[in-house]
mmCIF file of C-alpha atoms and ligand atoms in Angstrom:
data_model
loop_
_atom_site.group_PDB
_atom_site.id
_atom_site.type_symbol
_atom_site.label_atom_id
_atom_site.label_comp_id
_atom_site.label_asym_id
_atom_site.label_seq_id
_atom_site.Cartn_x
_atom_site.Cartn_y
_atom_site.Cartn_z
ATOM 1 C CA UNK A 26 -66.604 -7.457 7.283
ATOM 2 C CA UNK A 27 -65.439 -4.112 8.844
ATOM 3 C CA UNK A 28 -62.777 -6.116 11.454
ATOM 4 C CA UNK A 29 -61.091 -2.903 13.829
ATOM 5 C CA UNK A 30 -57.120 -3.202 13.721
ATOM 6 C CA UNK A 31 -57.158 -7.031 12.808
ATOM 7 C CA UNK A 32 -58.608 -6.597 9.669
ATOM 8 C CA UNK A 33 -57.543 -6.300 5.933
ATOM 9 C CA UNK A 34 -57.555 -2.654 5.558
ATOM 10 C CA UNK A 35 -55.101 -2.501 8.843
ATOM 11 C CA UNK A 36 -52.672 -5.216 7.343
ATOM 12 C CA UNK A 37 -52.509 -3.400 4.231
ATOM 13 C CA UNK A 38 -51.467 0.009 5.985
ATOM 14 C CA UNK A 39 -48.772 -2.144 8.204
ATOM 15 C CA UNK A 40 -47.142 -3.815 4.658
ATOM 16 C CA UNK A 41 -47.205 -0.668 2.980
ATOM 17 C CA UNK A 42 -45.344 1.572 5.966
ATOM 18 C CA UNK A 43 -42.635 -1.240 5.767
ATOM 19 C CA UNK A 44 -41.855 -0.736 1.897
ATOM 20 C CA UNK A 45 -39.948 1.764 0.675
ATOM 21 C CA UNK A 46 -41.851 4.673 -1.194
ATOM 22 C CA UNK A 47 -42.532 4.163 -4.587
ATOM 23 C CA UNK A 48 -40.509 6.494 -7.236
ATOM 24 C CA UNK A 49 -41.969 9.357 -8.741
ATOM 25 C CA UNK A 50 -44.352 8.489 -11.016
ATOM 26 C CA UNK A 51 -45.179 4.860 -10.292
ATOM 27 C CA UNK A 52 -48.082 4.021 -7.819
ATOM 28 C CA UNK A 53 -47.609 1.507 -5.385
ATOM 29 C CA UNK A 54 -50.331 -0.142 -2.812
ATOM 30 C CA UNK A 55 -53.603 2.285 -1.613
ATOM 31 C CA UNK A 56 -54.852 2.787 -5.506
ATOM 32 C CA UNK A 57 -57.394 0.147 -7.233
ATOM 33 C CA UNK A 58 -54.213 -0.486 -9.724
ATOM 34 C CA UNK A 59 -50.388 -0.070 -9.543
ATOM 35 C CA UNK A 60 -49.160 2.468 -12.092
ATOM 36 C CA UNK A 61 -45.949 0.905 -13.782
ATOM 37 C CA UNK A 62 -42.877 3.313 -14.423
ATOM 38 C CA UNK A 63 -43.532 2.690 -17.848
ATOM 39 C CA UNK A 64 -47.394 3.749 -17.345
ATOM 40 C CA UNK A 65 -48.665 0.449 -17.577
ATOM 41 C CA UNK A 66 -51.732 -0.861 -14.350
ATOM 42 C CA UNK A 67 -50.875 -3.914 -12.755
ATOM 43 C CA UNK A 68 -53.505 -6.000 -10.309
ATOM 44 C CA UNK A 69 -54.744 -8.435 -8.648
ATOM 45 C CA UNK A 70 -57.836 -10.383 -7.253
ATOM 46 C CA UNK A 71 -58.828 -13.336 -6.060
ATOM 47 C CA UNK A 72 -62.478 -14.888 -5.685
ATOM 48 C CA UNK A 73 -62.693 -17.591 -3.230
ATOM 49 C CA UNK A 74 -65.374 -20.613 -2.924
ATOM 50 C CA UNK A 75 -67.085 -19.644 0.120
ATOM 51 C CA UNK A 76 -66.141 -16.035 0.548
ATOM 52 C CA UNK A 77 -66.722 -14.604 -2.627
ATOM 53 C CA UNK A 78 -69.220 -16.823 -4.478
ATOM 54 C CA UNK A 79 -71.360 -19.498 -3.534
ATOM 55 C CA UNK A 80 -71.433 -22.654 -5.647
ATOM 56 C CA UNK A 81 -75.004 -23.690 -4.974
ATOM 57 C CA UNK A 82 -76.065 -20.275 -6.374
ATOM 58 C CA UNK A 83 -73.699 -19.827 -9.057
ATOM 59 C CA UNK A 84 -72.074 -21.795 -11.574
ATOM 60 C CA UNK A 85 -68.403 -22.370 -11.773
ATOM 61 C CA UNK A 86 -68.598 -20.577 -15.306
ATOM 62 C CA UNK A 87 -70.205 -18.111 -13.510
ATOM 63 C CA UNK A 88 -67.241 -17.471 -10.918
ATOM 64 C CA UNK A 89 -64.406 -17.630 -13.606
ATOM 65 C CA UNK A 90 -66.534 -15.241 -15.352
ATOM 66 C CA UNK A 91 -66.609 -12.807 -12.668
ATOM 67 C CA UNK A 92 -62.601 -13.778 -11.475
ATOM 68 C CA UNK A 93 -61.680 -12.032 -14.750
ATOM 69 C CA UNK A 94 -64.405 -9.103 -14.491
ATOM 70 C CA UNK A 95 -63.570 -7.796 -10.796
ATOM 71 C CA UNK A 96 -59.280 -7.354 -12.328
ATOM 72 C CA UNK A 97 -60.960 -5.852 -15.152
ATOM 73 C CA UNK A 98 -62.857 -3.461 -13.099
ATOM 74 C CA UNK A 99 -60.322 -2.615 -11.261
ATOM 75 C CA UNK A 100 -58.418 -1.633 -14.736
ATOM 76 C CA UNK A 101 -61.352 0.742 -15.661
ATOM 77 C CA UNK A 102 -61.312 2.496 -12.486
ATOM 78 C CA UNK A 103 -58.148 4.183 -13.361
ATOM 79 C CA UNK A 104 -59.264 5.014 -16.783
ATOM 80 C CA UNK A 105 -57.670 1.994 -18.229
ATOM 81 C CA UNK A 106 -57.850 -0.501 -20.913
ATOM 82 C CA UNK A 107 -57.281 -4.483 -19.928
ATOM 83 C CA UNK A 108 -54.345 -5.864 -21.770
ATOM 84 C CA UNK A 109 -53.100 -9.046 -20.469
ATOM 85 C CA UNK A 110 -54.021 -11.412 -17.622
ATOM 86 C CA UNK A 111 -52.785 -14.364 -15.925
ATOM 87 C CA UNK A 112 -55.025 -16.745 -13.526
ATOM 88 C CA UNK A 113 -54.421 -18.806 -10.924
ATOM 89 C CA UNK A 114 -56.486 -21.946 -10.537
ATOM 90 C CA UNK A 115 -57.033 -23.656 -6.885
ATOM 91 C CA UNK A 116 -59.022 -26.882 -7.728
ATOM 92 C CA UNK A 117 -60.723 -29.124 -4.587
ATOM 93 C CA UNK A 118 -59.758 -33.054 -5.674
ATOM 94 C CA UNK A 119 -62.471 -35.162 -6.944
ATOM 95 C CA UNK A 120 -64.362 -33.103 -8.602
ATOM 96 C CA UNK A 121 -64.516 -33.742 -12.361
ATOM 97 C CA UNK A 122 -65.753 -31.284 -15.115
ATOM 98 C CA UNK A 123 -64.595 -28.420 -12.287
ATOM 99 C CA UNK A 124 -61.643 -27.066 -14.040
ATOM 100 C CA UNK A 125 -63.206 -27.112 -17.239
ATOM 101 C CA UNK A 126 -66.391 -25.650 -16.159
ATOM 102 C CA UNK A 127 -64.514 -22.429 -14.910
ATOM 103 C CA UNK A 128 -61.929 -22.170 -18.028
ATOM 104 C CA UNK A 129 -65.576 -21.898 -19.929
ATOM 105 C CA UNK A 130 -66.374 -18.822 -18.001
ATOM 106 C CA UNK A 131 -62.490 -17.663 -18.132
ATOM 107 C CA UNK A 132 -62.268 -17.883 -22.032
ATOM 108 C CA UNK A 133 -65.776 -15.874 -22.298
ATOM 109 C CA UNK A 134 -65.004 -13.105 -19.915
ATOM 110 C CA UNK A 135 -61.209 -12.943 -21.813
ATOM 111 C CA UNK A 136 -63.480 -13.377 -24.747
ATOM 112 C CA UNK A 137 -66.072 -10.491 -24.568
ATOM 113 C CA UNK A 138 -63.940 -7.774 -22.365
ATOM 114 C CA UNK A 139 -61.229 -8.273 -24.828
ATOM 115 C CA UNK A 140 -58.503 -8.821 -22.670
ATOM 116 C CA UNK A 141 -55.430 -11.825 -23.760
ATOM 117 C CA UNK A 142 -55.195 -15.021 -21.254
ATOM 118 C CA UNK A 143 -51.555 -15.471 -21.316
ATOM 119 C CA UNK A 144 -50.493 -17.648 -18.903
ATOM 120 C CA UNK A 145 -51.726 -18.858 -15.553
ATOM 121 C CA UNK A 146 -51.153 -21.727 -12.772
ATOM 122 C CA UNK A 147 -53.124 -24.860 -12.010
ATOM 123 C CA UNK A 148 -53.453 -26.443 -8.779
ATOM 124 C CA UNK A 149 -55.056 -28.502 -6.029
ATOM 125 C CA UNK A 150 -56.139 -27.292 -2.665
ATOM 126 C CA UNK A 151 -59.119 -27.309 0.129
ATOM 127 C CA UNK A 152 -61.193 -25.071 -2.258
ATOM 128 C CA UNK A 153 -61.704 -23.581 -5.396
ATOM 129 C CA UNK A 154 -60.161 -20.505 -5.567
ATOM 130 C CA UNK A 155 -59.355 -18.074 -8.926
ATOM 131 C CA UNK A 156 -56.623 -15.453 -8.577
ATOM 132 C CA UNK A 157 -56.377 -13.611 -11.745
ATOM 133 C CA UNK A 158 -53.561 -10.547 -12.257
ATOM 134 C CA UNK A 159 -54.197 -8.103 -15.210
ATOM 135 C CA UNK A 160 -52.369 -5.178 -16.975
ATOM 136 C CA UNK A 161 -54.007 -2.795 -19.259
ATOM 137 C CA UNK A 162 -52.964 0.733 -20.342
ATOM 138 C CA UNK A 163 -54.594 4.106 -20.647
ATOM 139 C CA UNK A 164 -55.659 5.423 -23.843
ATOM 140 C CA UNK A 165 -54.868 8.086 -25.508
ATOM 141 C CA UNK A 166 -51.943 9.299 -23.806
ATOM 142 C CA UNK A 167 -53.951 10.786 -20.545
ATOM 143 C CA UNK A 168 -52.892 10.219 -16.815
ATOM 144 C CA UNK A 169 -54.653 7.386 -14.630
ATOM 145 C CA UNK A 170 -57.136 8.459 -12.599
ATOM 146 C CA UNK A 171 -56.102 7.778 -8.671
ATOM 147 C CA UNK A 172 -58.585 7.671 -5.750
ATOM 148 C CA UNK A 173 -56.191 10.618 -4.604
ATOM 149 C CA UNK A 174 -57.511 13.758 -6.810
ATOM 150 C CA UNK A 175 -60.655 14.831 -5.504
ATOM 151 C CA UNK A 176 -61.200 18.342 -4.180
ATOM 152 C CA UNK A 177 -63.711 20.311 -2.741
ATOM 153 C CA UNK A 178 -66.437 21.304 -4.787
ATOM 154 C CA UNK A 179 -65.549 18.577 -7.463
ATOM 155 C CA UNK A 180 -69.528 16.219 -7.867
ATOM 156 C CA UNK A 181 -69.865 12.563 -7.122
ATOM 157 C CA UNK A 182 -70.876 10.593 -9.556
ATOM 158 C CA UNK A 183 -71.705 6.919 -9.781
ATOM 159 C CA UNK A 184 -72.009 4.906 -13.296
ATOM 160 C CA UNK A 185 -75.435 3.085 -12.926
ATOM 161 C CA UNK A 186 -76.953 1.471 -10.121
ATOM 162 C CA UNK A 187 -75.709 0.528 -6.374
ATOM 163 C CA UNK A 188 -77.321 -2.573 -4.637
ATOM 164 C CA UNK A 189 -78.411 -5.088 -7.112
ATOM 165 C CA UNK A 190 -75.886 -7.730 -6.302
ATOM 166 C CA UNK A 191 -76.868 -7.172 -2.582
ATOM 167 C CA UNK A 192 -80.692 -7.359 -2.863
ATOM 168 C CA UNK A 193 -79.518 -10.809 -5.303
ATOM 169 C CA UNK A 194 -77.554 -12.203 -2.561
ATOM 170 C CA UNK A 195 -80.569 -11.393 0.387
ATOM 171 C CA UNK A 196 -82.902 -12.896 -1.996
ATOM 172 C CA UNK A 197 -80.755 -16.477 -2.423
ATOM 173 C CA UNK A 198 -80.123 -16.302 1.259
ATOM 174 C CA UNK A 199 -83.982 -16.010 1.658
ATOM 175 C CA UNK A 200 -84.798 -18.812 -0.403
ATOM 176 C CA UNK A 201 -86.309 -16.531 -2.987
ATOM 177 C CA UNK A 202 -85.200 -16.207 -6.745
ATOM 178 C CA UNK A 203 -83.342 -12.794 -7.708
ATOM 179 C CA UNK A 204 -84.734 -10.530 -10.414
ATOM 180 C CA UNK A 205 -82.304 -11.205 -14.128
ATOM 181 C CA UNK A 206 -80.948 -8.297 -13.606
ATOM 182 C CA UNK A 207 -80.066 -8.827 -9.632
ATOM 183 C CA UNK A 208 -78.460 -12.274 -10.746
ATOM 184 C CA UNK A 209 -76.552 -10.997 -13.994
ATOM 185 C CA UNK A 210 -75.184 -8.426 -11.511
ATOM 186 C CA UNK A 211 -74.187 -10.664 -8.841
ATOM 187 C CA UNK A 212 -72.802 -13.574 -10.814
ATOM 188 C CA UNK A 213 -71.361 -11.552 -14.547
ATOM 189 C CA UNK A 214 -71.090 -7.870 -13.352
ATOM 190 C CA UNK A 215 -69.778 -6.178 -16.921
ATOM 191 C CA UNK A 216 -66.574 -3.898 -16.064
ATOM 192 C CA UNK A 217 -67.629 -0.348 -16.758
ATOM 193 C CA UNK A 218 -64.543 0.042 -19.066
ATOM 194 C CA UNK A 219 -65.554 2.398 -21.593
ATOM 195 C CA UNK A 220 -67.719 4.766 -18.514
ATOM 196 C CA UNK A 221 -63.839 4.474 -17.015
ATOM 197 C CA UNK A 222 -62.389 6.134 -19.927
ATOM 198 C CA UNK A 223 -65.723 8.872 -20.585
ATOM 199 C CA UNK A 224 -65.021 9.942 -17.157
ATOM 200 C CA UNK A 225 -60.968 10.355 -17.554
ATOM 201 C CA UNK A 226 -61.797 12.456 -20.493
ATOM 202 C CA UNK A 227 -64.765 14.119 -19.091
ATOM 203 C CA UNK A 228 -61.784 15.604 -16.444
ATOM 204 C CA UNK A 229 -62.545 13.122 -13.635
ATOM 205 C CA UNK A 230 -60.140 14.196 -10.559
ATOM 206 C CA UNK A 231 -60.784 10.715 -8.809
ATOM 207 C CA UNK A 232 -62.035 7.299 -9.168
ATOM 208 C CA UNK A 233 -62.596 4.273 -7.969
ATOM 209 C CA UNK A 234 -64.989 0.990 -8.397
ATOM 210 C CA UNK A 235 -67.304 0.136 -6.164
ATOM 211 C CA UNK A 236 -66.356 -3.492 -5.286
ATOM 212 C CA UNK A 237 -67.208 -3.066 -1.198
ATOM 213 C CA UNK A 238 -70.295 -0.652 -1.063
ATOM 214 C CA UNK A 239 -70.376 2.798 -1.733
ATOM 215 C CA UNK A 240 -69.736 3.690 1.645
ATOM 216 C CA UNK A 241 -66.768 2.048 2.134
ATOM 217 C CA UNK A 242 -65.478 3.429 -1.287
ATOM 218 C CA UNK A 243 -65.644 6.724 -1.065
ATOM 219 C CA UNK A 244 -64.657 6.042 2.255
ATOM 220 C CA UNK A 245 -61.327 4.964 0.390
ATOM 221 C CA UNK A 246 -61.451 7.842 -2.024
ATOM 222 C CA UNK A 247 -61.856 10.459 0.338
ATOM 223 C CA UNK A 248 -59.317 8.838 2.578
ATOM 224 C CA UNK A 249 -56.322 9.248 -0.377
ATOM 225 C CA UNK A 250 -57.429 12.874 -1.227
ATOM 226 C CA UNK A 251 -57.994 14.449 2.060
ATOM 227 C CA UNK A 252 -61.683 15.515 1.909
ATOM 228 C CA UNK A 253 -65.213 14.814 2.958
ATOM 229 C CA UNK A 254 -68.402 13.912 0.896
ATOM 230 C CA UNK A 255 -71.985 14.503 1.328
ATOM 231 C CA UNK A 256 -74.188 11.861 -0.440
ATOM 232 C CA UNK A 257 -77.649 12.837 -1.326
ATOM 233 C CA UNK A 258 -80.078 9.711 -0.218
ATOM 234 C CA UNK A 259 -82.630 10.380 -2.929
ATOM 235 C CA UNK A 260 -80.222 11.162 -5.654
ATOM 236 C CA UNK A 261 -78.714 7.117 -5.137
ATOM 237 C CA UNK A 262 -79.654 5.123 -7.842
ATOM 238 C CA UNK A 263 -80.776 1.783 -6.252
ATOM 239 C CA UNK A 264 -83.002 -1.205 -6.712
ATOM 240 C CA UNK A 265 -86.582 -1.057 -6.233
ATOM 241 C CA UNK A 266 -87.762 -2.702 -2.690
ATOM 242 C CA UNK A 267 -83.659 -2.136 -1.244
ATOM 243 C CA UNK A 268 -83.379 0.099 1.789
ATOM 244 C CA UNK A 269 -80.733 2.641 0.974
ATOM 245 C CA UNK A 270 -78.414 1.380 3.586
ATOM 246 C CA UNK A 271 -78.093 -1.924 1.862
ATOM 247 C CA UNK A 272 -77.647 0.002 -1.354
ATOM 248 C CA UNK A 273 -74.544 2.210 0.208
ATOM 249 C CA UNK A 274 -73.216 -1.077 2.248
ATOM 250 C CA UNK A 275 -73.568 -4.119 -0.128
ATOM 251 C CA UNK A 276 -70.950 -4.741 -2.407
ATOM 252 C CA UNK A 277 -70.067 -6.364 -5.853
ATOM 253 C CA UNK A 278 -71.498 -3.999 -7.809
ATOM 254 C CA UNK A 279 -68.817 -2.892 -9.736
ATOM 255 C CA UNK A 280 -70.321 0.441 -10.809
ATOM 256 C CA UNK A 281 -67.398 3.464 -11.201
ATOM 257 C CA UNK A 282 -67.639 6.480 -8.741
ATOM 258 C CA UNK A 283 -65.910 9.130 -9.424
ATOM 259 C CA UNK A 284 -65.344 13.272 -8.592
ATOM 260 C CA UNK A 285 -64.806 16.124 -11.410
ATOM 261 C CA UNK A 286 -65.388 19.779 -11.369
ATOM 262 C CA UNK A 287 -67.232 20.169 -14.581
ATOM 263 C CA UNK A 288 -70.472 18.255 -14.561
ATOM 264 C CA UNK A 289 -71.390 19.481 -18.074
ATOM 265 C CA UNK A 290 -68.470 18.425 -19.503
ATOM 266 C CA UNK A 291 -68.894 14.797 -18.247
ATOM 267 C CA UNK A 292 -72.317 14.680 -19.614
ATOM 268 C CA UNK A 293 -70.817 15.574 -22.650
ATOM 269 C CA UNK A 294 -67.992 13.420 -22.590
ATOM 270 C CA UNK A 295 -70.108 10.312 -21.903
ATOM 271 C CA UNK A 296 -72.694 11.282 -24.636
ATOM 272 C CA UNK A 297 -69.704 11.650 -27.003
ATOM 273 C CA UNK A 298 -68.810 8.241 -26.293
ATOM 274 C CA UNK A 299 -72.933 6.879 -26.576
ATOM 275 C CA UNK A 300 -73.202 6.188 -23.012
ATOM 276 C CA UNK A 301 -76.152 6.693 -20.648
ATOM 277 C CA UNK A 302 -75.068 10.150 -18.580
ATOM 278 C CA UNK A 303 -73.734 8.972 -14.835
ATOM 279 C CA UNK A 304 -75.739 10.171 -11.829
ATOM 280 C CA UNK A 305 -74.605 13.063 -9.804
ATOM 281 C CA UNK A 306 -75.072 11.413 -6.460
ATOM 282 C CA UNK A 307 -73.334 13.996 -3.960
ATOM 283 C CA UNK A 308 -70.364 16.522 -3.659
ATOM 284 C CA UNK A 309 -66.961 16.644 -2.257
ATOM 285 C CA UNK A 310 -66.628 18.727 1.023
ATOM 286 C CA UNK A 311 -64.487 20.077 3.204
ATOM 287 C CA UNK A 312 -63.733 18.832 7.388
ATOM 288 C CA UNK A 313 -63.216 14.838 8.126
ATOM 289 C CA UNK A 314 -67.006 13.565 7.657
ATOM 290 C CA UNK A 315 -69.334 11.355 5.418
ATOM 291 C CA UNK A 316 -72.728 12.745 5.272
ATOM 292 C CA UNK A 317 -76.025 11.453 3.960
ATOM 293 C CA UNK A 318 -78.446 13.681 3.110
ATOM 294 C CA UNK A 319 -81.509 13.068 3.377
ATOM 295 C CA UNK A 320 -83.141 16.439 2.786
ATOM 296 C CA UNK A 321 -82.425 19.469 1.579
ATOM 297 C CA UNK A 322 -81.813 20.681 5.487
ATOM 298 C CA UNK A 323 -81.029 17.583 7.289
ATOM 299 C CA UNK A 324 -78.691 14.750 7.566
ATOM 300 C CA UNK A 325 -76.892 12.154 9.165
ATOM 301 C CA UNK A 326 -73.506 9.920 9.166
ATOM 302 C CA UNK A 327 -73.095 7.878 5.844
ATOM 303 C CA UNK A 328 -73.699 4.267 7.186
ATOM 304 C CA UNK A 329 -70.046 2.474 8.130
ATOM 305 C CA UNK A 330 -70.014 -1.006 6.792
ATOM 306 C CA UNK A 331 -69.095 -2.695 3.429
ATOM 307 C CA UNK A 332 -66.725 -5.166 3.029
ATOM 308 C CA UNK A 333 -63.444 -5.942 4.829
ATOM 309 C CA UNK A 334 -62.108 -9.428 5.275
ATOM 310 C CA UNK A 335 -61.362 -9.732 8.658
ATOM 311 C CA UNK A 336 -58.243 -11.998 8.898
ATOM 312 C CA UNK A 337 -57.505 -12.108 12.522
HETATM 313 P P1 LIG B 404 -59.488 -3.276 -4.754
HETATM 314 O O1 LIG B 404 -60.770 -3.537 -3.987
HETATM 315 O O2 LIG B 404 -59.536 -2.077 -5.629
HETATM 316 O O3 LIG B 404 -58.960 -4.513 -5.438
HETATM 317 P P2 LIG B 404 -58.204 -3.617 -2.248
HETATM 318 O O4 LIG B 404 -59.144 -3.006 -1.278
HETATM 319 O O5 LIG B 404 -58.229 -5.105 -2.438
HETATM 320 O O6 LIG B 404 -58.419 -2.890 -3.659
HETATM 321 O O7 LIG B 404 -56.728 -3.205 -1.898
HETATM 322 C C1 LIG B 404 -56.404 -1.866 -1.572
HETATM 323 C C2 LIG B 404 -54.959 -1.609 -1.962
HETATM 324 O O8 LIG B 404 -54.092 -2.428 -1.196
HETATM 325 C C3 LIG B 404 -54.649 -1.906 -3.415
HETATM 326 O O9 LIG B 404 -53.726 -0.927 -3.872
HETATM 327 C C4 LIG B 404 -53.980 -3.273 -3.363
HETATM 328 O O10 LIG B 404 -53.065 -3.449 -4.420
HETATM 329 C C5 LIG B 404 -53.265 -3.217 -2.034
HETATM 330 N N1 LIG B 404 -53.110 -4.554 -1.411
HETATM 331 C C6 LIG B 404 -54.101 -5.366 -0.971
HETATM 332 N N2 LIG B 404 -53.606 -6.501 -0.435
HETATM 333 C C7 LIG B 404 -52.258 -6.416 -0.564
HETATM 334 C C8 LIG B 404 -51.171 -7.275 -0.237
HETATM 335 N N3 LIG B 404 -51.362 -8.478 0.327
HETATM 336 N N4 LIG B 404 -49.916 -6.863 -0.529
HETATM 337 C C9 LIG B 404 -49.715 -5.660 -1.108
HETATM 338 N N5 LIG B 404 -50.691 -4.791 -1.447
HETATM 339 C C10 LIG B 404 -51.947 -5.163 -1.172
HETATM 340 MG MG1 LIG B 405 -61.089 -1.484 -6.900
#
């Protein structure tokens, strides 16, 4: 949760102004991936029991699943293509048919988003907990996309819808049962890899997934380029029944937003590749704020929130 100075964000910013600066060309911390000198993305995620999934709601096929799928993500937000990954496994003792239960979901997810499991560590500790590092490639010889491109002018787009993992985690925290989709989205959200790569060759100046809420993420994006943004409320693609604040604060949804100039020649881009057209959700601005709008002639703050881990 958002955590003031003491939180993950703040940490981040205090490691980073102790490392040197990365050379020209590479990409170091403050981008969803590391660009490589040699152009390759490197990163990193972990999902832990208790903080990122919830074994009485999922399964643990589910979570290696989604260990796999959030690296992935992270991958397509730069335009990429998954290559390679490694995974870390953090078993609790005494709990038989664990480790093999999340390899299942592991091998599938390396399985179906085509990316090699190459190596890895197993171990035992408190709780389970799945660290998974990737590196993919762009295609095609383009540039990654960075969170850092946007200008003014340049429309927002986001790949498909923004709150279903949220309105799946208020209904299991209300006792109810989630809607297929709501669940699928929560417990195997599906990298938007190829909507990564439509959007780098549609001319996309920035990207980035959303992994902690809208919000939050452009928050991020317009943080590395220097801009504002002005969300339109009714132009949000969200849930039925899911108040847009929940839909611009709850995360895991793994959707790609991301700015270009030319909206025509996104549409065209993603109909070249056979993929449902993103939805122009907003527009880059100039001056330091986040607007919603909820009219044509009036709005207000985007709501703060999303995730942060606050670690003290
Ligand atoms: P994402 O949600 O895209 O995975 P994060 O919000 O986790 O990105 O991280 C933001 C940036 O900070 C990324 O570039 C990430 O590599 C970097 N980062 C996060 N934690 C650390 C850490 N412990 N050491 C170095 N870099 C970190
Ligand atoms: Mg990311």
């Amino acid at each position: 949760m958002i955590g003031a100075m003491a939180g993950e964000f703040a940490f981040i910013e205090r490691l980073r102004a102790r490392l040197p600066d990365p050379p020209a060309g590479v990409v170091g911390i403050g981008d969803d991936c590391a660009v490589l000198a040699d152009g390759r993305l490197f990163a990193v995620d972990s999902l832990v029991a208790g903080t990122h999934f919830d074994l009485r709601w999922c399964t643990p096929a589910d979570a290696g699943w989604k260990a796999v799928a959030v690296n992935v993500s992270d991958i397509a937000a730069m335009g990429g293509r998954p290559e390679a990954a490694v995974v870390a496994v953090t078993l609790p003792p005494g709990e038989p048919g664990l480790a093999d239960a999340v390899g299942d979901g592991l091998v599938e997810a390396a399985t179906e988003l085509g990316v090699a499991l190459v190596g890895g560590d197993t171990t035992s500790g408190p709780v389970l907990s799945i660290t998974v590092a990737v590196l993919g490639r762009v295609p095609d010889g383009r540039a990654p996309v960075l969170r850092r491109g946007a200008s003014v002018g340049d429309t927002v787009f986001v790949t498909g819808p923004l709150g279903l993992a949220t309105q799946a985690l208020d209904d299991l925290a209300a006792g109810r049962t989630p809607s297929p989709p709501a669940a699928a989205r929560l417990h195997r959200p599906w990298p938007r890899v190829a909507d990564g790569e439509a959007a780098a060759a549609g001319g996309a100046t920035a990207m980035i997934d959303v992994s902690d809420g809208l919000s939050a993420d452009i928050g991020h994006l317009c943080d590395a380029s220097g801009v504002a943004v002005g969300i339109e409320q009714a132009a949000v693609p969200r849930p039925d029944g899911l108040s847009i604040e929940r839909a611009l604060t709850g995360g895991d949804d793994y959707e790609l937003c991301f700015t270009a100039p030319d909206r025509a020649r996104v549409d065209a881009s993603f109909a070249a590749a056979e993929l449902p057209a993103p939805h122009a959700v907003g527009a880059i601005i100039g001056g330091d704020r986040r607007l919603l709008l909820l009219t044509p002639d009036s709005f207000t703050d985007l709501p703060t929130g999303g995730w942060e881990h606050d670690i003290g």
